[in-house]
Amino acid sequence: MLVSATEMLKKAKAGKYAVGQFNINNLEWAKAVLLTAQENNSPVILGVSEGAGKYMGGFNTVMGMVNGLIKDQNITVPVAVHLDHGSYDGAKNALAAGFSSVMFDGSHYPIDENIAKTKELVELAHSQGKSIEAEVGSIGGEEDGVVGKGEVADPQECKLIADLGVDMLAAGIGNIHGSYPENWPGLEFGALDDIQKLTGDMPLVLHGGTGIPEDMIQKAISLGVSKINVNTECQLTFAAATRKYIEEGKDQQGKGFDPRKLLAPGFQAIKDTVKEKMELFGSVGKA
Ligand code: 13P
């Protein structure tokens, strides 16, 4: 069932668990995540970056595919389709195409401009019964081979943005996208606690869910994180399973690989990864 992320995240915050956002790239990804959510009776958020949306053919194609899967595969658990790190125009286009949720990543704008644009998009999303995520303090990651430490959000700025009526807030607490470097000092729980105290019931979002030790994930959830984004880990397990299948040379004697068989191990690997995360985040059985 396609829904906004609002209710599922309110329930998660109150119940002290987190809903996973799993980014999708194609049909196999979307089907694997949806089936795993249904099998585990878990709410789920499908993350779609602007690049992945473009790759899949556009936002309308994404919604056609996901709505079709929900119907044909009898997916009854709550599913939100969420634009990940959306630009101002991207958020508007995703809403127009039927996304049930968007993130507006205005963290690179000066705070006043981030506020003005966020305000406008909050009104637009809510007028359609949809949810919106904003970000304060940029999430670090690898750029041109340089791994940057994630910025730590200013709690007062978080409060300012939270008060604009967003449904979830991504606050940088030293988290980064992609794998973490050996010398990563870990999440800044002091900052998370300060942010949670000032923003109250606001569901907080932890980006960069790949590679964060399990005890840190659990502590973050106990301090108000209700949505955790995972992308790289599914890519790694998908690639490893596909590579293994190719190396085993299971082609069809001169006809090349059967495309369905070729993608099956990767599909299963995504399912296994998503299930593991849903168990860790505590969302199993919470649909
Ligand atoms: P990872 O790729 O580190 O799992 O992060 C995903 C993410 O935060 C998407 O917004």
PDB file of C-alpha atoms and ligand atoms in Angstrom:
ATOM      1  CA  MET A   1       0.000   0.000   0.000  1.00  0.00           C
ATOM      2  CA  LEU A   2       1.516   3.314  -1.098  1.00  0.00           C
ATOM      3  CA  VAL A   3       1.451   5.843   1.754  1.00  0.00           C
ATOM      4  CA  SER A   4       3.401   8.878   2.906  1.00  0.00           C
ATOM      5  CA  ALA A   5       6.123   8.263   5.476  1.00  0.00           C
ATOM      6  CA  THR A   6       4.412  10.375   8.137  1.00  0.00           C
ATOM      7  CA  GLU A   7       2.432   7.768  10.063  1.00  0.00           C
ATOM      8  CA  MET A   8       4.976   4.974   9.846  1.00  0.00           C
ATOM      9  CA  LEU A   9       7.676   7.272  11.239  1.00  0.00           C
ATOM     10  CA  LYS A  10       5.477   8.626  14.040  1.00  0.00           C
ATOM     11  CA  LYS A  11       4.778   5.023  15.063  1.00  0.00           C
ATOM     12  CA  ALA A  12       8.479   4.172  14.835  1.00  0.00           C
ATOM     13  CA  LYS A  13       9.499   7.134  16.967  1.00  0.00           C
ATOM     14  CA  ALA A  14       6.902   6.260  19.616  1.00  0.00           C
ATOM     15  CA  GLY A  15       7.804   2.556  19.496  1.00  0.00           C
ATOM     16  CA  LYS A  16      11.588   3.153  19.540  1.00  0.00           C
ATOM     17  CA  TYR A  17      12.449   1.369  16.332  1.00  0.00           C
ATOM     18  CA  ALA A  18      13.459   2.635  12.881  1.00  0.00           C
ATOM     19  CA  VAL A  19      12.032   2.161   9.392  1.00  0.00           C
ATOM     20  CA  GLY A  20      14.643   1.341   6.754  1.00  0.00           C
ATOM     21  CA  GLN A  21      14.981   3.401   3.609  1.00  0.00           C
ATOM     22  CA  PHE A  22      16.483   1.171   0.940  1.00  0.00           C
ATOM     23  CA  ASN A  23      17.547   2.888  -2.262  1.00  0.00           C
ATOM     24  CA  ILE A  24      16.437   1.236  -5.490  1.00  0.00           C
ATOM     25  CA  ASN A  25      18.056   1.180  -8.925  1.00  0.00           C
ATOM     26  CA  ASN A  26      15.951  -1.102 -11.073  1.00  0.00           C
ATOM     27  CA  LEU A  27      13.133  -3.645 -11.112  1.00  0.00           C
ATOM     28  CA  GLU A  28      15.092  -6.318  -9.235  1.00  0.00           C
ATOM     29  CA  TRP A  29      15.970  -3.868  -6.469  1.00  0.00           C
ATOM     30  CA  ALA A  30      12.401  -2.616  -6.092  1.00  0.00           C
ATOM     31  CA  LYS A  31      10.897  -6.107  -6.157  1.00  0.00           C
ATOM     32  CA  ALA A  32      13.449  -7.475  -3.667  1.00  0.00           C
ATOM     33  CA  VAL A  33      12.810  -4.688  -1.154  1.00  0.00           C
ATOM     34  CA  LEU A  34       9.008  -4.840  -1.487  1.00  0.00           C
ATOM     35  CA  LEU A  35       8.815  -8.640  -1.154  1.00  0.00           C
ATOM     36  CA  THR A  36      11.115  -8.612   1.868  1.00  0.00           C
ATOM     37  CA  ALA A  37       8.999  -5.946   3.570  1.00  0.00           C
ATOM     38  CA  GLN A  38       5.859  -7.985   2.927  1.00  0.00           C
ATOM     39  CA  GLU A  39       7.429 -11.262   4.134  1.00  0.00           C
ATOM     40  CA  ASN A  40       8.559  -9.568   7.339  1.00  0.00           C
ATOM     41  CA  ASN A  41       5.411  -7.529   7.868  1.00  0.00           C
ATOM     42  CA  SER A  42       7.522  -4.384   7.994  1.00  0.00           C
ATOM     43  CA  PRO A  43       6.848  -0.847   6.808  1.00  0.00           C
ATOM     44  CA  VAL A  44       9.429   0.266   4.264  1.00  0.00           C
ATOM     45  CA  ILE A  45      10.675   3.308   2.388  1.00  0.00           C
ATOM     46  CA  LEU A  46      11.984   2.974  -1.162  1.00  0.00           C
ATOM     47  CA  GLY A  47      14.625   5.647  -1.684  1.00  0.00           C
ATOM     48  CA  VAL A  48      15.087   7.024  -5.192  1.00  0.00           C
ATOM     49  CA  SER A  49      17.947   9.419  -5.871  1.00  0.00           C
ATOM     50  CA  GLU A  50      17.595  11.820  -8.781  1.00  0.00           C
ATOM     51  CA  GLY A  51      20.312   9.893 -10.625  1.00  0.00           C
ATOM     52  CA  ALA A  52      18.613   6.536 -10.046  1.00  0.00           C
ATOM     53  CA  GLY A  53      15.301   8.047 -11.136  1.00  0.00           C
ATOM     54  CA  LYS A  54      16.901   9.225 -14.370  1.00  0.00           C
ATOM     55  CA  TYR A  55      18.541   5.821 -14.867  1.00  0.00           C
ATOM     56  CA  MET A  56      15.222   4.004 -14.499  1.00  0.00           C
ATOM     57  CA  GLY A  57      13.677   6.203 -17.181  1.00  0.00           C
ATOM     58  CA  GLY A  58      12.256   9.051 -15.113  1.00  0.00           C
ATOM     59  CA  PHE A  59      10.049   9.584 -12.060  1.00  0.00           C
ATOM     60  CA  ASN A  60       6.870   8.498 -13.874  1.00  0.00           C
ATOM     61  CA  THR A  61       8.515   5.220 -14.855  1.00  0.00           C
ATOM     62  CA  VAL A  62       9.566   4.654 -11.242  1.00  0.00           C
ATOM     63  CA  MET A  63       6.012   5.173 -10.015  1.00  0.00           C
ATOM     64  CA  GLY A  64       4.559   3.008 -12.784  1.00  0.00           C
ATOM     65  CA  MET A  65       6.919   0.197 -11.799  1.00  0.00           C
ATOM     66  CA  VAL A  66       6.404   0.491  -8.042  1.00  0.00           C
ATOM     67  CA  ASN A  67       2.622   0.862  -8.251  1.00  0.00           C
ATOM     68  CA  GLY A  68       2.523  -2.148 -10.565  1.00  0.00           C
ATOM     69  CA  LEU A  69       4.584  -4.251  -8.152  1.00  0.00           C
ATOM     70  CA  ILE A  70       2.444  -3.231  -5.179  1.00  0.00           C
ATOM     71  CA  LYS A  71      -0.648  -4.368  -7.057  1.00  0.00           C
ATOM     72  CA  ASP A  72       0.627  -7.505  -8.791  1.00  0.00           C
ATOM     73  CA  GLN A  73       2.633  -8.763  -5.796  1.00  0.00           C
ATOM     74  CA  ASN A  74      -0.119  -7.970  -3.268  1.00  0.00           C
ATOM     75  CA  ILE A  75       2.054  -5.704  -1.140  1.00  0.00           C
ATOM     76  CA  THR A  76      -0.179  -4.657   1.739  1.00  0.00           C
ATOM     77  CA  VAL A  77       2.463  -3.312   4.160  1.00  0.00           C
ATOM     78  CA  PRO A  78       2.941   0.485   4.197  1.00  0.00           C
ATOM     79  CA  VAL A  79       5.337   1.577   1.432  1.00  0.00           C
ATOM     80  CA  ALA A  80       6.583   5.116   0.898  1.00  0.00           C
ATOM     81  CA  VAL A  81       8.369   6.097  -2.309  1.00  0.00           C
ATOM     82  CA  HIS A  82      10.766   8.819  -1.271  1.00  0.00           C
ATOM     83  CA  LEU A  83      13.006  11.113  -3.314  1.00  0.00           C
ATOM     84  CA  ASP A  84      16.481  10.905  -1.776  1.00  0.00           C
ATOM     85  CA  HIS A  85      18.559  14.107  -1.603  1.00  0.00           C
ATOM     86  CA  GLY A  86      16.185  15.974  -3.865  1.00  0.00           C
ATOM     87  CA  SER A  87      16.937  19.352  -5.367  1.00  0.00           C
ATOM     88  CA  TYR A  88      14.282  22.067  -5.278  1.00  0.00           C
ATOM     89  CA  ASP A  89      13.081  21.260  -8.832  1.00  0.00           C
ATOM     90  CA  GLY A  90      13.555  17.522  -8.330  1.00  0.00           C
ATOM     91  CA  ALA A  91      11.261  17.545  -5.296  1.00  0.00           C
ATOM     92  CA  LYS A  92       8.536  19.328  -7.247  1.00  0.00           C
ATOM     93  CA  ASN A  93       8.849  16.913 -10.184  1.00  0.00           C
ATOM     94  CA  ALA A  94       8.816  13.832  -7.939  1.00  0.00           C
ATOM     95  CA  LEU A  95       5.644  15.019  -6.195  1.00  0.00           C
ATOM     96  CA  ALA A  96       4.028  15.649  -9.584  1.00  0.00           C
ATOM     97  CA  ALA A  97       4.911  12.099 -10.692  1.00  0.00           C
ATOM     98  CA  GLY A  98       3.234  10.551  -7.634  1.00  0.00           C
ATOM     99  CA  PHE A  99       6.073  10.051  -5.135  1.00  0.00           C
ATOM    100  CA  SER A 100       4.502   9.832  -1.678  1.00  0.00           C
ATOM    101  CA  SER A 101       7.441  11.506   0.052  1.00  0.00           C
ATOM    102  CA  VAL A 102      10.410  13.707  -0.795  1.00  0.00           C
ATOM    103  CA  MET A 103      13.621  14.864   0.754  1.00  0.00           C
ATOM    104  CA  PHE A 104      14.658  18.400   0.025  1.00  0.00           C
ATOM    105  CA  ASP A 105      18.376  18.631   0.587  1.00  0.00           C
ATOM    106  CA  GLY A 106      18.883  22.335   1.086  1.00  0.00           C
ATOM    107  CA  SER A 107      21.891  21.865   3.348  1.00  0.00           C
ATOM    108  CA  HIS A 108      24.217  23.540   0.834  1.00  0.00           C
ATOM    109  CA  TYR A 109      22.140  26.749   0.751  1.00  0.00           C
ATOM    110  CA  PRO A 110      22.661  29.522   3.286  1.00  0.00           C
ATOM    111  CA  ILE A 111      20.271  28.822   6.180  1.00  0.00           C
ATOM    112  CA  ASP A 112      17.795  31.592   5.182  1.00  0.00           C
ATOM    113  CA  GLU A 113      17.427  30.217   1.676  1.00  0.00           C
ATOM    114  CA  ASN A 114      17.186  26.641   2.970  1.00  0.00           C
ATOM    115  CA  ILE A 115      14.335  27.823   5.235  1.00  0.00           C
ATOM    116  CA  ALA A 116      12.435  29.657   2.478  1.00  0.00           C
ATOM    117  CA  LYS A 117      12.652  26.787   0.006  1.00  0.00           C
ATOM    118  CA  THR A 118      11.867  24.151   2.626  1.00  0.00           C
ATOM    119  CA  LYS A 119       8.795  26.121   3.731  1.00  0.00           C
ATOM    120  CA  GLU A 120       7.449  26.271   0.209  1.00  0.00           C
ATOM    121  CA  LEU A 121       8.003  22.552  -0.394  1.00  0.00           C
ATOM    122  CA  VAL A 122       6.455  21.622   2.981  1.00  0.00           C
ATOM    123  CA  GLU A 123       3.269  23.410   1.909  1.00  0.00           C
ATOM    124  CA  LEU A 124       3.279  21.732  -1.479  1.00  0.00           C
ATOM    125  CA  ALA A 125       3.888  18.207  -0.099  1.00  0.00           C
ATOM    126  CA  HIS A 126       1.306  18.576   2.675  1.00  0.00           C
ATOM    127  CA  SER A 127      -1.315  19.955   0.285  1.00  0.00           C
ATOM    128  CA  GLN A 128      -1.057  16.542  -1.434  1.00  0.00           C
ATOM    129  CA  GLY A 129      -1.015  14.511   1.811  1.00  0.00           C
ATOM    130  CA  LYS A 130       2.665  13.647   1.341  1.00  0.00           C
ATOM    131  CA  SER A 131       5.677  13.766   3.644  1.00  0.00           C
ATOM    132  CA  ILE A 132       8.897  15.743   3.439  1.00  0.00           C
ATOM    133  CA  GLU A 133      12.376  15.374   4.898  1.00  0.00           C
ATOM    134  CA  ALA A 134      14.837  18.227   5.327  1.00  0.00           C
ATOM    135  CA  GLU A 135      18.532  18.170   6.094  1.00  0.00           C
ATOM    136  CA  VAL A 136      20.732  20.232   8.355  1.00  0.00           C
ATOM    137  CA  GLY A 137      24.513  19.820   8.384  1.00  0.00           C
ATOM    138  CA  SER A 138      25.726  18.048   5.287  1.00  0.00           C
ATOM    139  CA  ILE A 139      26.292  14.302   5.368  1.00  0.00           C
ATOM    140  CA  GLY A 140      29.910  13.614   4.442  1.00  0.00           C
ATOM    141  CA  GLY A 141      31.211  11.004   2.055  1.00  0.00           C
ATOM    142  CA  GLU A 142      33.690  10.280  -0.628  1.00  0.00           C
ATOM    143  CA  GLU A 143      34.183  12.898  -3.276  1.00  0.00           C
ATOM    144  CA  ASP A 144      37.003  12.719  -5.817  1.00  0.00           C
ATOM    145  CA  GLY A 145      38.709  10.122  -3.661  1.00  0.00           C
ATOM    146  CA  VAL A 146      38.774  12.337  -0.581  1.00  0.00           C
ATOM    147  CA  VAL A 147      36.809  11.005   2.346  1.00  0.00           C
ATOM    148  CA  GLY A 148      35.378  13.887   4.349  1.00  0.00           C
ATOM    149  CA  LYS A 149      34.225  13.683   7.932  1.00  0.00           C
ATOM    150  CA  GLY A 150      30.486  14.179   8.185  1.00  0.00           C
ATOM    151  CA  GLU A 151      29.475  17.605   9.436  1.00  0.00           C
ATOM    152  CA  VAL A 152      27.722  17.814  12.788  1.00  0.00           C
ATOM    153  CA  ALA A 153      24.448  19.726  12.640  1.00  0.00           C
ATOM    154  CA  ASP A 154      23.825  22.739  14.856  1.00  0.00           C
ATOM    155  CA  PRO A 155      20.906  21.797  17.180  1.00  0.00           C
ATOM    156  CA  GLN A 156      19.438  25.329  16.985  1.00  0.00           C
ATOM    157  CA  GLU A 157      19.381  25.148  13.175  1.00  0.00           C
ATOM    158  CA  CYS A 158      17.705  21.741  13.457  1.00  0.00           C
ATOM    159  CA  LYS A 159      15.015  23.303  15.627  1.00  0.00           C
ATOM    160  CA  LEU A 160      14.498  26.117  13.097  1.00  0.00           C
ATOM    161  CA  ILE A 161      13.984  23.640  10.254  1.00  0.00           C
ATOM    162  CA  ALA A 162      11.916  21.218  12.360  1.00  0.00           C
ATOM    163  CA  ASP A 163       9.553  24.075  13.233  1.00  0.00           C
ATOM    164  CA  LEU A 164       8.789  24.580   9.523  1.00  0.00           C
ATOM    165  CA  GLY A 165       6.603  21.479   9.736  1.00  0.00           C
ATOM    166  CA  VAL A 166       8.793  18.881   8.037  1.00  0.00           C
ATOM    167  CA  ASP A 167       7.872  15.284   8.836  1.00  0.00           C
ATOM    168  CA  MET A 168      11.425  14.018   9.375  1.00  0.00           C
ATOM    169  CA  LEU A 169      14.790  15.634   9.815  1.00  0.00           C
ATOM    170  CA  ALA A 170      18.193  14.414   8.649  1.00  0.00           C
ATOM    171  CA  ALA A 171      20.775  15.862  11.003  1.00  0.00           C
ATOM    172  CA  GLY A 172      24.437  15.227  10.350  1.00  0.00           C
ATOM    173  CA  ILE A 173      26.093  13.606  13.383  1.00  0.00           C
ATOM    174  CA  GLY A 174      29.399  12.553  11.841  1.00  0.00           C
ATOM    175  CA  ASN A 175      27.737  10.014   9.532  1.00  0.00           C
ATOM    176  CA  ILE A 176      28.881   9.677   5.932  1.00  0.00           C
ATOM    177  CA  HIS A 177      27.669   7.966   2.770  1.00  0.00           C
ATOM    178  CA  GLY A 178      29.540   4.906   1.585  1.00  0.00           C
ATOM    179  CA  SER A 179      31.988   2.869   3.640  1.00  0.00           C
ATOM    180  CA  TYR A 180      33.520   4.411   6.763  1.00  0.00           C
ATOM    181  CA  PRO A 181      37.288   4.972   6.931  1.00  0.00           C
ATOM    182  CA  GLU A 182      39.325   2.950   9.443  1.00  0.00           C
ATOM    183  CA  ASN A 183      39.892   5.979  11.655  1.00  0.00           C
ATOM    184  CA  TRP A 184      36.240   7.134  11.713  1.00  0.00           C
ATOM    185  CA  PRO A 185      35.562   8.413  15.232  1.00  0.00           C
ATOM    186  CA  GLY A 186      31.940   7.194  15.292  1.00  0.00           C
ATOM    187  CA  LEU A 187      28.590   8.927  15.615  1.00  0.00           C
ATOM    188  CA  GLU A 188      28.347  12.044  17.774  1.00  0.00           C
ATOM    189  CA  PHE A 189      25.726  10.921  20.269  1.00  0.00           C
ATOM    190  CA  GLY A 190      26.012  14.113  22.344  1.00  0.00           C
ATOM    191  CA  ALA A 191      24.893  16.158  19.333  1.00  0.00           C
ATOM    192  CA  LEU A 192      22.119  13.660  18.559  1.00  0.00           C
ATOM    193  CA  ASP A 193      20.836  13.919  22.119  1.00  0.00           C
ATOM    194  CA  ASP A 194      20.870  17.750  21.974  1.00  0.00           C
ATOM    195  CA  ILE A 195      19.028  17.697  18.641  1.00  0.00           C
ATOM    196  CA  GLN A 196      16.423  15.243  19.898  1.00  0.00           C
ATOM    197  CA  LYS A 197      15.811  17.324  23.049  1.00  0.00           C
ATOM    198  CA  LEU A 198      15.181  20.456  20.988  1.00  0.00           C
ATOM    199  CA  THR A 199      13.094  18.811  18.268  1.00  0.00           C
ATOM    200  CA  GLY A 200      10.907  16.642  20.519  1.00  0.00           C
ATOM    201  CA  ASP A 201       8.717  14.199  18.626  1.00  0.00           C
ATOM    202  CA  MET A 202      10.362  14.866  15.258  1.00  0.00           C
ATOM    203  CA  PRO A 203      11.520  11.576  13.679  1.00  0.00           C
ATOM    204  CA  LEU A 204      15.263  11.912  13.011  1.00  0.00           C
ATOM    205  CA  VAL A 205      16.919  10.345   9.980  1.00  0.00           C
ATOM    206  CA  LEU A 206      20.300   8.650   9.915  1.00  0.00           C
ATOM    207  CA  HIS A 207      21.869   8.693   6.468  1.00  0.00           C
ATOM    208  CA  GLY A 208      24.881   6.576   5.589  1.00  0.00           C
ATOM    209  CA  GLY A 209      23.523   3.417   7.232  1.00  0.00           C
ATOM    210  CA  THR A 210      26.146   1.184   5.589  1.00  0.00           C
ATOM    211  CA  GLY A 211      28.974   0.144   7.897  1.00  0.00           C
ATOM    212  CA  ILE A 212      27.771   1.694  11.163  1.00  0.00           C
ATOM    213  CA  PRO A 213      28.385  -0.837  13.966  1.00  0.00           C
ATOM    214  CA  GLU A 214      25.216  -2.463  15.313  1.00  0.00           C
ATOM    215  CA  ASP A 215      25.585  -1.050  18.835  1.00  0.00           C
ATOM    216  CA  MET A 216      25.793   2.496  17.400  1.00  0.00           C
ATOM    217  CA  ILE A 217      22.661   1.872  15.301  1.00  0.00           C
ATOM    218  CA  GLN A 218      20.808   0.730  18.398  1.00  0.00           C
ATOM    219  CA  LYS A 219      21.994   3.687  20.453  1.00  0.00           C
ATOM    220  CA  ALA A 220      20.981   6.089  17.674  1.00  0.00           C
ATOM    221  CA  ILE A 221      17.487   4.572  17.628  1.00  0.00           C
ATOM    222  CA  SER A 222      17.243   4.933  21.408  1.00  0.00           C
ATOM    223  CA  LEU A 223      18.088   8.643  20.966  1.00  0.00           C
ATOM    224  CA  GLY A 224      15.317   9.377  18.465  1.00  0.00           C
ATOM    225  CA  VAL A 225      16.441   8.073  15.069  1.00  0.00           C
ATOM    226  CA  SER A 226      13.349   6.609  13.345  1.00  0.00           C
ATOM    227  CA  LYS A 227      14.533   6.240   9.752  1.00  0.00           C
ATOM    228  CA  ILE A 228      17.834   4.775   8.584  1.00  0.00           C
ATOM    229  CA  ASN A 229      19.019   4.987   4.982  1.00  0.00           C
ATOM    230  CA  VAL A 230      20.895   2.082   3.421  1.00  0.00           C
ATOM    231  CA  ASN A 231      22.269   2.105  -0.099  1.00  0.00           C
ATOM    232  CA  THR A 232      25.906   1.043  -0.458  1.00  0.00           C
ATOM    233  CA  GLU A 233      25.473  -2.235   1.435  1.00  0.00           C
ATOM    234  CA  CYS A 234      22.854  -3.483  -1.038  1.00  0.00           C
ATOM    235  CA  GLN A 235      25.120  -2.457  -3.916  1.00  0.00           C
ATOM    236  CA  LEU A 236      28.047  -4.378  -2.415  1.00  0.00           C
ATOM    237  CA  THR A 237      26.086  -7.578  -1.774  1.00  0.00           C
ATOM    238  CA  PHE A 238      24.371  -7.380  -5.175  1.00  0.00           C
ATOM    239  CA  ALA A 239      27.728  -6.945  -6.945  1.00  0.00           C
ATOM    240  CA  ALA A 240      29.413  -9.745  -4.999  1.00  0.00           C
ATOM    241  CA  ALA A 241      26.617 -12.234  -5.727  1.00  0.00           C
ATOM    242  CA  THR A 242      26.524 -11.301  -9.420  1.00  0.00           C
ATOM    243  CA  ARG A 243      30.308 -11.506  -9.743  1.00  0.00           C
ATOM    244  CA  LYS A 244      30.327 -14.950  -8.139  1.00  0.00           C
ATOM    245  CA  TYR A 245      27.674 -16.196 -10.560  1.00  0.00           C
ATOM    246  CA  ILE A 246      29.632 -14.930 -13.571  1.00  0.00           C
ATOM    247  CA  GLU A 247      32.916 -16.352 -12.296  1.00  0.00           C
ATOM    248  CA  GLU A 248      31.253 -19.727 -11.906  1.00  0.00           C
ATOM    249  CA  GLY A 249      30.603 -19.492 -15.658  1.00  0.00           C
ATOM    250  CA  LYS A 250      26.995 -20.547 -15.553  1.00  0.00           C
ATOM    251  CA  ASP A 251      26.198 -19.414 -19.052  1.00  0.00           C
ATOM    252  CA  GLN A 252      24.112 -21.296 -21.587  1.00  0.00           C
ATOM    253  CA  GLN A 253      26.698 -22.774 -23.964  1.00  0.00           C
ATOM    254  CA  GLY A 254      27.033 -20.102 -26.584  1.00  0.00           C
ATOM    255  CA  LYS A 255      23.849 -18.187 -25.829  1.00  0.00           C
ATOM    256  CA  GLY A 256      25.350 -16.003 -23.111  1.00  0.00           C
ATOM    257  CA  PHE A 257      23.832 -15.628 -19.684  1.00  0.00           C
ATOM    258  CA  ASP A 258      20.109 -16.005 -19.170  1.00  0.00           C
ATOM    259  CA  PRO A 259      19.389 -12.460 -17.896  1.00  0.00           C
ATOM    260  CA  ARG A 260      16.879 -13.679 -15.323  1.00  0.00           C
ATOM    261  CA  LYS A 261      19.231 -16.289 -13.915  1.00  0.00           C
ATOM    262  CA  LEU A 262      22.135 -13.819 -14.009  1.00  0.00           C
ATOM    263  CA  LEU A 263      20.296 -11.346 -11.777  1.00  0.00           C
ATOM    264  CA  ALA A 264      18.740 -13.920  -9.435  1.00  0.00           C
ATOM    265  CA  PRO A 265      21.673 -14.254  -6.981  1.00  0.00           C
ATOM    266  CA  GLY A 266      21.937 -10.449  -6.667  1.00  0.00           C
ATOM    267  CA  PHE A 267      18.188 -10.226  -6.127  1.00  0.00           C
ATOM    268  CA  GLN A 268      18.433 -12.782  -3.308  1.00  0.00           C
ATOM    269  CA  ALA A 269      21.448 -10.951  -1.842  1.00  0.00           C
ATOM    270  CA  ILE A 270      19.434  -7.709  -1.622  1.00  0.00           C
ATOM    271  CA  LYS A 271      16.577  -9.593   0.039  1.00  0.00           C
ATOM    272  CA  ASP A 272      18.971 -11.053   2.631  1.00  0.00           C
ATOM    273  CA  THR A 273      20.567  -7.660   3.332  1.00  0.00           C
ATOM    274  CA  VAL A 274      17.207  -5.901   3.677  1.00  0.00           C
ATOM    275  CA  LYS A 275      15.884  -8.592   6.044  1.00  0.00           C
ATOM    276  CA  GLU A 276      18.996  -8.339   8.217  1.00  0.00           C
ATOM    277  CA  LYS A 277      18.580  -4.560   8.441  1.00  0.00           C
ATOM    278  CA  MET A 278      14.857  -4.752   9.224  1.00  0.00           C
ATOM    279  CA  GLU A 279      15.687  -7.102  12.107  1.00  0.00           C
ATOM    280  CA  LEU A 280      18.430  -4.777  13.367  1.00  0.00           C
ATOM    281  CA  PHE A 281      16.226  -1.687  13.076  1.00  0.00           C
ATOM    282  CA  GLY A 282      13.348  -3.437  14.887  1.00  0.00           C
ATOM    283  CA  SER A 283      10.733  -2.855  12.164  1.00  0.00           C
ATOM    284  CA  VAL A 284       9.845  -6.546  11.621  1.00  0.00           C
ATOM    285  CA  GLY A 285       6.191  -7.161  12.495  1.00  0.00           C
ATOM    286  CA  LYS A 286       5.460  -3.430  12.803  1.00  0.00           C
ATOM    287  CA  ALA A 287       3.417  -2.971   9.604  1.00  0.00           C
TER     288      ALA A 287
HETATM  289  P1  13P B   1      24.925   4.459   2.393  1.00  0.00           P
HETATM  290  O1  13P B   1      25.170   4.389   0.920  1.00  0.00           O
HETATM  291  O2  13P B   1      26.142   4.779   3.171  1.00  0.00           O
HETATM  292  O3  13P B   1      24.231   3.240   2.896  1.00  0.00           O
HETATM  293  O4  13P B   1      23.948   5.705   2.631  1.00  0.00           O
HETATM  294  C1  13P B   1      22.683   5.723   2.051  1.00  0.00           C
HETATM  295  C2  13P B   1      22.016   7.050   2.217  1.00  0.00           C
HETATM  296  O5  13P B   1      22.170   7.725   3.200  1.00  0.00           O
HETATM  297  C3  13P B   1      21.113   7.493   1.144  1.00  0.00           C
HETATM  298  O6  13P B   1      20.614   8.761   1.393  1.00  0.00           O
END
